[in-house]
PDB file of C-alpha atoms in Angstrom:
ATOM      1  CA  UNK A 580     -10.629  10.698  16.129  1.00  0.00           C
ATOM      2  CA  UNK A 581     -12.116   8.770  13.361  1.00  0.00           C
ATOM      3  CA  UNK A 582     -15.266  10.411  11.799  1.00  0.00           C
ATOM      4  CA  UNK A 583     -18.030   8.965   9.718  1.00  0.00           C
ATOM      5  CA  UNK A 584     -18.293  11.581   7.152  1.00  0.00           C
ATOM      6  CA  UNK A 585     -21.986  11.488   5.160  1.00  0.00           C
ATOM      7  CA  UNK A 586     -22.710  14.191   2.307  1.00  0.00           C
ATOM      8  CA  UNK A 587     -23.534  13.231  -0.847  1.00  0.00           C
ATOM      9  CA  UNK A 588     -22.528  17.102  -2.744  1.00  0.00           C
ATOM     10  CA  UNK A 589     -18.863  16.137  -3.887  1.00  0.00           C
ATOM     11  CA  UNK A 590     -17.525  19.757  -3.794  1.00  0.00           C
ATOM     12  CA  UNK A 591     -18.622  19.695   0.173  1.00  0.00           C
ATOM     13  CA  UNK A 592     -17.337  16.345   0.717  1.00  0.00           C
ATOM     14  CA  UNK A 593     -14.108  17.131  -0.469  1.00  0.00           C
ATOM     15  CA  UNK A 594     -13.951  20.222   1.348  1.00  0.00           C
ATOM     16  CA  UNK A 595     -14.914  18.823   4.644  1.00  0.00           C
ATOM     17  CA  UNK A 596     -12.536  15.536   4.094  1.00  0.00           C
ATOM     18  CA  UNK A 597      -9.698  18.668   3.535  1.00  0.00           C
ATOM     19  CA  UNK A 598     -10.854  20.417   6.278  1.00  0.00           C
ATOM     20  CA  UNK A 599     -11.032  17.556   8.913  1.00  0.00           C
ATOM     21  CA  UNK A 600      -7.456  16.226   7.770  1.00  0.00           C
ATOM     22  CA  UNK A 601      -6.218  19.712   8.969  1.00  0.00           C
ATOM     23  CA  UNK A 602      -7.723  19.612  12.425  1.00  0.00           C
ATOM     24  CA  UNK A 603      -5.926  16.031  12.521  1.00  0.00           C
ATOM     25  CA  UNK A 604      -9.496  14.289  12.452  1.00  0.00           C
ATOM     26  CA  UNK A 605      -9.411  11.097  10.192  1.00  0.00           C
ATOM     27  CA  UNK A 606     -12.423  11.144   7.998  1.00  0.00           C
ATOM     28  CA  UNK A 607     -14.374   8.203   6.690  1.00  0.00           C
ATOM     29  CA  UNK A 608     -15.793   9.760   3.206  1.00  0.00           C
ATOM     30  CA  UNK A 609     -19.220   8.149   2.035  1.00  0.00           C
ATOM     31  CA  UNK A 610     -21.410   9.956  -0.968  1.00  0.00           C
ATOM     32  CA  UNK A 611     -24.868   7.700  -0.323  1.00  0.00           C
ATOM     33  CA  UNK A 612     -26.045   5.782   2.129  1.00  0.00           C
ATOM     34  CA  UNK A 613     -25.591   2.650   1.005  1.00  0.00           C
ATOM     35  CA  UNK A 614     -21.814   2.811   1.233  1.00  0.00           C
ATOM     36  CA  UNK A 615     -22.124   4.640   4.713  1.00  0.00           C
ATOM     37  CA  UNK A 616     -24.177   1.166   5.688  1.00  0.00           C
ATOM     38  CA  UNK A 617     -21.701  -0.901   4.253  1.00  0.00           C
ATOM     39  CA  UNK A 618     -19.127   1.243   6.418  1.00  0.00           C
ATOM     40  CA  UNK A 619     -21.150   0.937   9.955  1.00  0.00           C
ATOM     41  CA  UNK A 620     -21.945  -2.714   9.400  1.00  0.00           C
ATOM     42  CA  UNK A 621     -17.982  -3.161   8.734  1.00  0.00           C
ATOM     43  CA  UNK A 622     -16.486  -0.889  10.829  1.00  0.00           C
ATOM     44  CA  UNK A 623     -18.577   0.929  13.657  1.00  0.00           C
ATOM     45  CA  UNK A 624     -16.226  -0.316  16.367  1.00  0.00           C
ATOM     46  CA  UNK A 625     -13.715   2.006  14.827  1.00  0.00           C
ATOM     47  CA  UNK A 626     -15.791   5.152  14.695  1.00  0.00           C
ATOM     48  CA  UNK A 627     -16.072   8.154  17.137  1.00  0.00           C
ATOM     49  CA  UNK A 628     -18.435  10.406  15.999  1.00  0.00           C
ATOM     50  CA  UNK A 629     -21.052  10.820  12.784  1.00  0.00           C
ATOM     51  CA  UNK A 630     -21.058  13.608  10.536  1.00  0.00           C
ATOM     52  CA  UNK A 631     -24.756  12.718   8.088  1.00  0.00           C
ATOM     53  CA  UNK A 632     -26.263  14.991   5.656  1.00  0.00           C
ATOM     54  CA  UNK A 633     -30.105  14.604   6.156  1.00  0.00           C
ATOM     55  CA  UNK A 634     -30.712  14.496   2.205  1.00  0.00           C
ATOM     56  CA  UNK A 635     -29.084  11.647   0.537  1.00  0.00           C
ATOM     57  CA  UNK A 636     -29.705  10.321  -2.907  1.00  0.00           C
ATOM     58  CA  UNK A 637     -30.662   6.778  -1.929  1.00  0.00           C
ATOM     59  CA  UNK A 638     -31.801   7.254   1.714  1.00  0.00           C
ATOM     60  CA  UNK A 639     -31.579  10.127   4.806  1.00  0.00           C
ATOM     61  CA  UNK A 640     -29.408  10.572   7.375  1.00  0.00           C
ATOM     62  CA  UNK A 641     -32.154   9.870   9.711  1.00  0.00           C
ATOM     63  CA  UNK A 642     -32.092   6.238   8.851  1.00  0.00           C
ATOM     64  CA  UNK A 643     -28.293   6.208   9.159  1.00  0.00           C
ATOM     65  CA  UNK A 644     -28.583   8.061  12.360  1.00  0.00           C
ATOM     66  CA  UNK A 645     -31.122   5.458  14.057  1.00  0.00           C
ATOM     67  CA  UNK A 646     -29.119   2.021  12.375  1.00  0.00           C
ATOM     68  CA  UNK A 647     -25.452   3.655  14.201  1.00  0.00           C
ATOM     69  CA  UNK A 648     -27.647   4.207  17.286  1.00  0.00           C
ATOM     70  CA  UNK A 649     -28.805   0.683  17.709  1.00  0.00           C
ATOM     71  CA  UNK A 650     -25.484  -0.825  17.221  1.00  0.00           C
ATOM     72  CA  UNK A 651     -23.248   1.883  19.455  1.00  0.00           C
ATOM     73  CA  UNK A 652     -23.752   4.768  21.260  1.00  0.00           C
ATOM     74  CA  UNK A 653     -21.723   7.782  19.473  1.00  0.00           C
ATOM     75  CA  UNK A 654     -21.948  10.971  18.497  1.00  0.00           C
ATOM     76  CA  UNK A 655     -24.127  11.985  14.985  1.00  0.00           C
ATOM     77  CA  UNK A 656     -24.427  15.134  14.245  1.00  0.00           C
ATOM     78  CA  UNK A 657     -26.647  15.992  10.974  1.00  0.00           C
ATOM     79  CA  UNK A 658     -25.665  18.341   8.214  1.00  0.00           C
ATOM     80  CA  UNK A 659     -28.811  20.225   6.927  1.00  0.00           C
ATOM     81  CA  UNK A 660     -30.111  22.584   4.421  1.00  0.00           C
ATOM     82  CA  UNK A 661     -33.091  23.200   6.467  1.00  0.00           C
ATOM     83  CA  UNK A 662     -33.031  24.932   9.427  1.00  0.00           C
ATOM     84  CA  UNK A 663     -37.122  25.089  10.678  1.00  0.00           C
ATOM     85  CA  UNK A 664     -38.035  23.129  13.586  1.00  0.00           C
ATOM     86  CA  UNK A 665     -39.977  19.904  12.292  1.00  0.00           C
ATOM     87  CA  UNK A 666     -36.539  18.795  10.531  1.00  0.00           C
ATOM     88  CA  UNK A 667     -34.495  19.519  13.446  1.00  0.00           C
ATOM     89  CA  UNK A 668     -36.799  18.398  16.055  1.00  0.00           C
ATOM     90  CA  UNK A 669     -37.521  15.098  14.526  1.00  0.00           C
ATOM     91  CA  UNK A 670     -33.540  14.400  14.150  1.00  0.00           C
ATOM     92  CA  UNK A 671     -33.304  15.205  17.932  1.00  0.00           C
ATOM     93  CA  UNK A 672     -35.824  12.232  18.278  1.00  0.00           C
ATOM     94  CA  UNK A 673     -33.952   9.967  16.518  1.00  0.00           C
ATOM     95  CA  UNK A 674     -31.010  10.350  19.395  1.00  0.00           C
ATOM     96  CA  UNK A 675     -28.874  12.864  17.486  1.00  0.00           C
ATOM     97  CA  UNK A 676     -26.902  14.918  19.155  1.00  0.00           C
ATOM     98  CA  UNK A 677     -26.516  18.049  17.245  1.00  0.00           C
ATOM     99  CA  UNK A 678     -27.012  19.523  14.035  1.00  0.00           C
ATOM    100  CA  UNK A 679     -25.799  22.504  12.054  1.00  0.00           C
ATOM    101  CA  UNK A 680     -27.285  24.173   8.865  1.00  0.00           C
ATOM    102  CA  UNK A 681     -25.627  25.196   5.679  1.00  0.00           C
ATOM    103  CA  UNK A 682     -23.519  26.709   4.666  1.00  0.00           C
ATOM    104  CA  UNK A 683     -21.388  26.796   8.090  1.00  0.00           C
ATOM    105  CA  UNK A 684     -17.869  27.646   8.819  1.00  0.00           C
ATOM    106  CA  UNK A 685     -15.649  24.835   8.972  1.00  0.00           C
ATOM    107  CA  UNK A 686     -14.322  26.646  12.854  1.00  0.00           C
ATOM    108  CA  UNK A 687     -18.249  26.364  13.940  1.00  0.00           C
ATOM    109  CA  UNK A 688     -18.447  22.811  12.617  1.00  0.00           C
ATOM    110  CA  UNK A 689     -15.391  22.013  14.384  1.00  0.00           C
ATOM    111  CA  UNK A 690     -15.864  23.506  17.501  1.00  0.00           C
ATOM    112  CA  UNK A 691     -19.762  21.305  17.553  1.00  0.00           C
ATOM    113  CA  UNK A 692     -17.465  18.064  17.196  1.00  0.00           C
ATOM    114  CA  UNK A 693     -15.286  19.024  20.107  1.00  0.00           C
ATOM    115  CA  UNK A 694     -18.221  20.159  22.249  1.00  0.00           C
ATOM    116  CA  UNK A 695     -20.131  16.696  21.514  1.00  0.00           C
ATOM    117  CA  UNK A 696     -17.315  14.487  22.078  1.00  0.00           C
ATOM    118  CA  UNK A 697     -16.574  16.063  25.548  1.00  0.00           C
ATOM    119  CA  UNK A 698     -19.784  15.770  26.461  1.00  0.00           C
ATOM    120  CA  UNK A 699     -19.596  11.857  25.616  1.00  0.00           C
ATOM    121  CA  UNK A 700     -16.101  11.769  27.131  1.00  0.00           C
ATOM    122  CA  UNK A 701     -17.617  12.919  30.515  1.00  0.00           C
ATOM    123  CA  UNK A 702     -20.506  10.508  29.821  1.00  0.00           C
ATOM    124  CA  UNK A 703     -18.355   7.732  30.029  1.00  0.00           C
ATOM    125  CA  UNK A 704     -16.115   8.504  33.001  1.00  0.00           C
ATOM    126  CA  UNK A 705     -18.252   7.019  36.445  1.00  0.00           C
ATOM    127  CA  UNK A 706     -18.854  10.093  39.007  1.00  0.00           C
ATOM    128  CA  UNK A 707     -20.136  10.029  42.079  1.00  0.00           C
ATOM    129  CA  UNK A 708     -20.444  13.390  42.160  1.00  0.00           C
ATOM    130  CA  UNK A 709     -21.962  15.062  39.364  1.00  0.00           C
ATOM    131  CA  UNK A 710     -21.547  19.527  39.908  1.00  0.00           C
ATOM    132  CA  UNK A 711     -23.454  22.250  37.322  1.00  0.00           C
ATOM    133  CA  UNK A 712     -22.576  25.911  38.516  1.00  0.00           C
ATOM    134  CA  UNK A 713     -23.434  26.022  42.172  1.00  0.00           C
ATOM    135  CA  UNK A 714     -25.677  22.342  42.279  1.00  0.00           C
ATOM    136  CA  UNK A 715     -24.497  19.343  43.544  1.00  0.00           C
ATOM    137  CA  UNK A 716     -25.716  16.164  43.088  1.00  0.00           C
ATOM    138  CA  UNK A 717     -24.477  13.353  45.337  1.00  0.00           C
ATOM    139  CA  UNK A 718     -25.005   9.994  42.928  1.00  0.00           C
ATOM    140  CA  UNK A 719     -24.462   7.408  45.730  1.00  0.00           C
ATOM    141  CA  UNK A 720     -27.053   9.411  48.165  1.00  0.00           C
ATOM    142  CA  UNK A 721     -29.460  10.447  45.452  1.00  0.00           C
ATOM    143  CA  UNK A 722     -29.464  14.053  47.213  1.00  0.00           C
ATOM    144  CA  UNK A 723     -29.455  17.355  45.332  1.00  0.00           C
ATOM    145  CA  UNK A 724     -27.626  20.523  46.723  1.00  0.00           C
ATOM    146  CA  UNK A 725     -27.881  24.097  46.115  1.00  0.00           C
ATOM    147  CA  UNK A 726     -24.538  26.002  47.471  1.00  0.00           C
ATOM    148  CA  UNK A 727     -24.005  23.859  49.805  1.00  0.00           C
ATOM    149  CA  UNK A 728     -27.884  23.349  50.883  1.00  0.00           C
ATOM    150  CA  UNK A 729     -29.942  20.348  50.391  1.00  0.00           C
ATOM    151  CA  UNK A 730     -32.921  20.630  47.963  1.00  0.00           C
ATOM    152  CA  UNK A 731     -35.544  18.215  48.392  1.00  0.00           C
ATOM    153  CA  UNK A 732     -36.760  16.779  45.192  1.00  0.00           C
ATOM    154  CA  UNK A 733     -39.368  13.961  44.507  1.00  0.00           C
ATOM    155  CA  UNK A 734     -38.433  10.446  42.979  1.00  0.00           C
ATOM    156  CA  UNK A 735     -39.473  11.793  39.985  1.00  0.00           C
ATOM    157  CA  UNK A 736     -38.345  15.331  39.654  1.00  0.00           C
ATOM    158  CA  UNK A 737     -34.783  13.492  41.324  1.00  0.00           C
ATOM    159  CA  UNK A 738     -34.706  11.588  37.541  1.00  0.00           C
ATOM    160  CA  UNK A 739     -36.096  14.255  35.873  1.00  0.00           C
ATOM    161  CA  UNK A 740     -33.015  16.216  36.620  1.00  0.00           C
ATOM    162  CA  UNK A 741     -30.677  13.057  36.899  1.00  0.00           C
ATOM    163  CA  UNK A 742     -31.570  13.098  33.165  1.00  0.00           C
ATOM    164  CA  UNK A 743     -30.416  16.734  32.233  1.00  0.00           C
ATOM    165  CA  UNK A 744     -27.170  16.265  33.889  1.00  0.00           C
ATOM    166  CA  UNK A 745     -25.948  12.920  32.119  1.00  0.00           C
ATOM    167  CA  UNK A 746     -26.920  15.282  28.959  1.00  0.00           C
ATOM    168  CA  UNK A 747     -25.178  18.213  29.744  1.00  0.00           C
ATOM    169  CA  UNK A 748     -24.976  20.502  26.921  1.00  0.00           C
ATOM    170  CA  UNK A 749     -27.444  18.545  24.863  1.00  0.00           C
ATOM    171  CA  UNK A 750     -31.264  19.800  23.783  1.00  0.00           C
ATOM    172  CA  UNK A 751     -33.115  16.897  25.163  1.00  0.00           C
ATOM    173  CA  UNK A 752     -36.934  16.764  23.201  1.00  0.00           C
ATOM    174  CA  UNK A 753     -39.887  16.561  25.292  1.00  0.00           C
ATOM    175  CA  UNK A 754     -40.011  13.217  23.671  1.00  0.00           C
ATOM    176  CA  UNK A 755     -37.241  12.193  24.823  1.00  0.00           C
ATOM    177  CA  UNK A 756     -37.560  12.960  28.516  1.00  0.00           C
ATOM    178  CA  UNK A 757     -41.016  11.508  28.234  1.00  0.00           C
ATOM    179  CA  UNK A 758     -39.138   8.520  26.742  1.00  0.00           C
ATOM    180  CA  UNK A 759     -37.169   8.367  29.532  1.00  0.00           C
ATOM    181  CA  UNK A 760     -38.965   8.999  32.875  1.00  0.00           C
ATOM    182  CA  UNK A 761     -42.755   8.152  31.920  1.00  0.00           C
ATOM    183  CA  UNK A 762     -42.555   3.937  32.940  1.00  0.00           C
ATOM    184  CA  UNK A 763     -39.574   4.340  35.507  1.00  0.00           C
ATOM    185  CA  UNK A 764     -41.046   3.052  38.879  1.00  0.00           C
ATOM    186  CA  UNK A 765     -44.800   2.895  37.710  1.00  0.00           C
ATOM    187  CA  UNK A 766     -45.567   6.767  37.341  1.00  0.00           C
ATOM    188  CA  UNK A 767     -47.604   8.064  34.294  1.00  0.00           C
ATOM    189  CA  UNK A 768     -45.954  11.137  33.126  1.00  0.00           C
ATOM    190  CA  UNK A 769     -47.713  12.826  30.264  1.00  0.00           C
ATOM    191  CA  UNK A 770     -46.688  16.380  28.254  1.00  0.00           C
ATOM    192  CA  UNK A 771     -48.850  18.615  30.739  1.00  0.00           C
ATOM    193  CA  UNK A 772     -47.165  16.511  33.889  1.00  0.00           C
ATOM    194  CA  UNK A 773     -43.583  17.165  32.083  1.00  0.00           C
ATOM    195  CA  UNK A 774     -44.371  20.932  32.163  1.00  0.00           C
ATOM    196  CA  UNK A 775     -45.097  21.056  35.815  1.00  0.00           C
ATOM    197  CA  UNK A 776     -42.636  19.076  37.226  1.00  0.00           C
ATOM    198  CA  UNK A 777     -39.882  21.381  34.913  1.00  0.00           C
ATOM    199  CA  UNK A 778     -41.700  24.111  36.598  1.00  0.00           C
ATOM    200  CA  UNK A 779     -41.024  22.609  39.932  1.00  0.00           C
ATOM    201  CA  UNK A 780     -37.671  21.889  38.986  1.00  0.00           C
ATOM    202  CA  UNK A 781     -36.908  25.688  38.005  1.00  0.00           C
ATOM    203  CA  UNK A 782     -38.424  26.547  41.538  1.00  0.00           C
ATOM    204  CA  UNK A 783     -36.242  24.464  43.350  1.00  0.00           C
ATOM    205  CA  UNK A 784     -33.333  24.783  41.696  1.00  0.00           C
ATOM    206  CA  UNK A 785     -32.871  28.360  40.156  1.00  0.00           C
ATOM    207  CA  UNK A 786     -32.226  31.828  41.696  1.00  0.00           C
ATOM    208  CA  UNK A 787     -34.896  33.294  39.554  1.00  0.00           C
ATOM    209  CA  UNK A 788     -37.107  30.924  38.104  1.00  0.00           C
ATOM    210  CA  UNK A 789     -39.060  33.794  36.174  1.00  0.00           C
ATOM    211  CA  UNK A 790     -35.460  33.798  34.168  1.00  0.00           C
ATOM    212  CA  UNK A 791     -34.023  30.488  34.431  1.00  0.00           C
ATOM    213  CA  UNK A 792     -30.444  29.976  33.584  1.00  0.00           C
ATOM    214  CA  UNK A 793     -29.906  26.481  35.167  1.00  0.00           C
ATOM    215  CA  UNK A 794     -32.829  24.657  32.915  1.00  0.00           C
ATOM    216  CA  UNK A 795     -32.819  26.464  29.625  1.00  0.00           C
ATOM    217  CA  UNK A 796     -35.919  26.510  27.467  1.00  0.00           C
ATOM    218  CA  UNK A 797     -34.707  25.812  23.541  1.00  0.00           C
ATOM    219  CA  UNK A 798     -37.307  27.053  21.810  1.00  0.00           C
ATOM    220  CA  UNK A 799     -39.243  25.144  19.738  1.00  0.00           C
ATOM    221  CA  UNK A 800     -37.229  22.448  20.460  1.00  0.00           C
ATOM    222  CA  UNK A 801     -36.848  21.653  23.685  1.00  0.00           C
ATOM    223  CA  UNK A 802     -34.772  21.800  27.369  1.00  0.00           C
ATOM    224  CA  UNK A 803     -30.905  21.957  27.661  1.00  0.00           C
ATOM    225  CA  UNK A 804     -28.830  22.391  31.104  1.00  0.00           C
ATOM    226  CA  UNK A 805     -25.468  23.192  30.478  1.00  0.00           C
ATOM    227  CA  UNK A 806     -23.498  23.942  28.130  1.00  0.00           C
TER     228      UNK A 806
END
């Protein structure tokens, strides 16, 4: 796997190149962000996942992270200092996929590269059947089942879900799944609708919705199903 590696600190960088050799990764080391631009203009065809510190000395990871998202879909994962919400939320916005604070342990940072690029892996395979613990949801039909049971859901609350399980294992903002459902087939879904019909969903779909285990609350940062 070939890895976009961002971080401007050199003693870092060199670790993490070192590091990712071991695990058999091959690492693509960039120190600002102007090189890392030169590096996705040039060669983004060749890359399999992102690896951006957010502070950079000439730019932010942010910017890198929405320029690699507009010319292919991959993984980017943020290296950060900061660990309160507003940083991480807003890099969830952008379309990353994770993020992990420093200092970390090169087995955590690993094991967040293998768990995002299985999750894109699976993304990329077509299923007509998609299956998270005991629901079932028949693609072709558009039906949802609970151990074997139908569950009626709505159009809406139908996408709503479709949504968390093409994501699975991902903290999806309530910007994004605004993003995503609001326009789709006319309806006007606003922050207080998105809170009921994730109620609705939980209600359904759960065995105790008081204590949901299906449709995980993040907080402060959002929804994740899966893991």
């Amino acid at each position: 796997m070939k890895i976009l590696l961002v971080e401007d600190d050199r003693t870092i960088a060199s670790g993490l190149e070192y590091s990712l050799k071991q695990e058999d990764y091959v690492p693509l080391l960039c120190q600002n962000a102007a090189s890392a631009t030169e590096v996705i203009h040039q060669k983004i065809d060749e890359i399999d996942l992102c690896l951006f510190d957010l502070n950079l000395p000439d730019g932010s990871g942010y910017d890198l992270c929405e320029l690699v998202k507009r010319r292919r879909d991959i993984p980017v994962i943020f290296l950060t200092a900061y660990d309160d919400e507003v940083n991480v939320v807003m890099g969830l916005d952008m379309g990353a996929d994770d993020y992990i604070t420093k200092p970390f342990r090169i087995r955590e940072l690993v094991s967040r590269i293998k768990s995002v690029h299985r999750r894109y892996t699976r993304q990329t395979q077509p299923k007509n059947i998609i299956e998270i613990d005991n629901i079932q949801i028949n693609i072709l039909d558009g039906k949802v089942y609970k151990n074997g049971q139908e569950i009626f859901l709505t159009a809406l609350e139908y996408r709503l879900f479709l949504i968390f399980a093409n994501h699975i294992g991902q903290v999806l903002t309530r910007a994004q799944l605004l993003d995503r459902i609001w326009d789709v087939g006319g309806d006007f879904v606003n922050d207080n609708t998105l809170t009921v019909y994730i109620k609705r969903l939980r209600e359904k779909l759960e065995d105790n919705p008081q204590n949901p285990t299906l449709i995980k609350t993040i907080r402060g940062m959002g929804y994740k199903v899966g893991e």
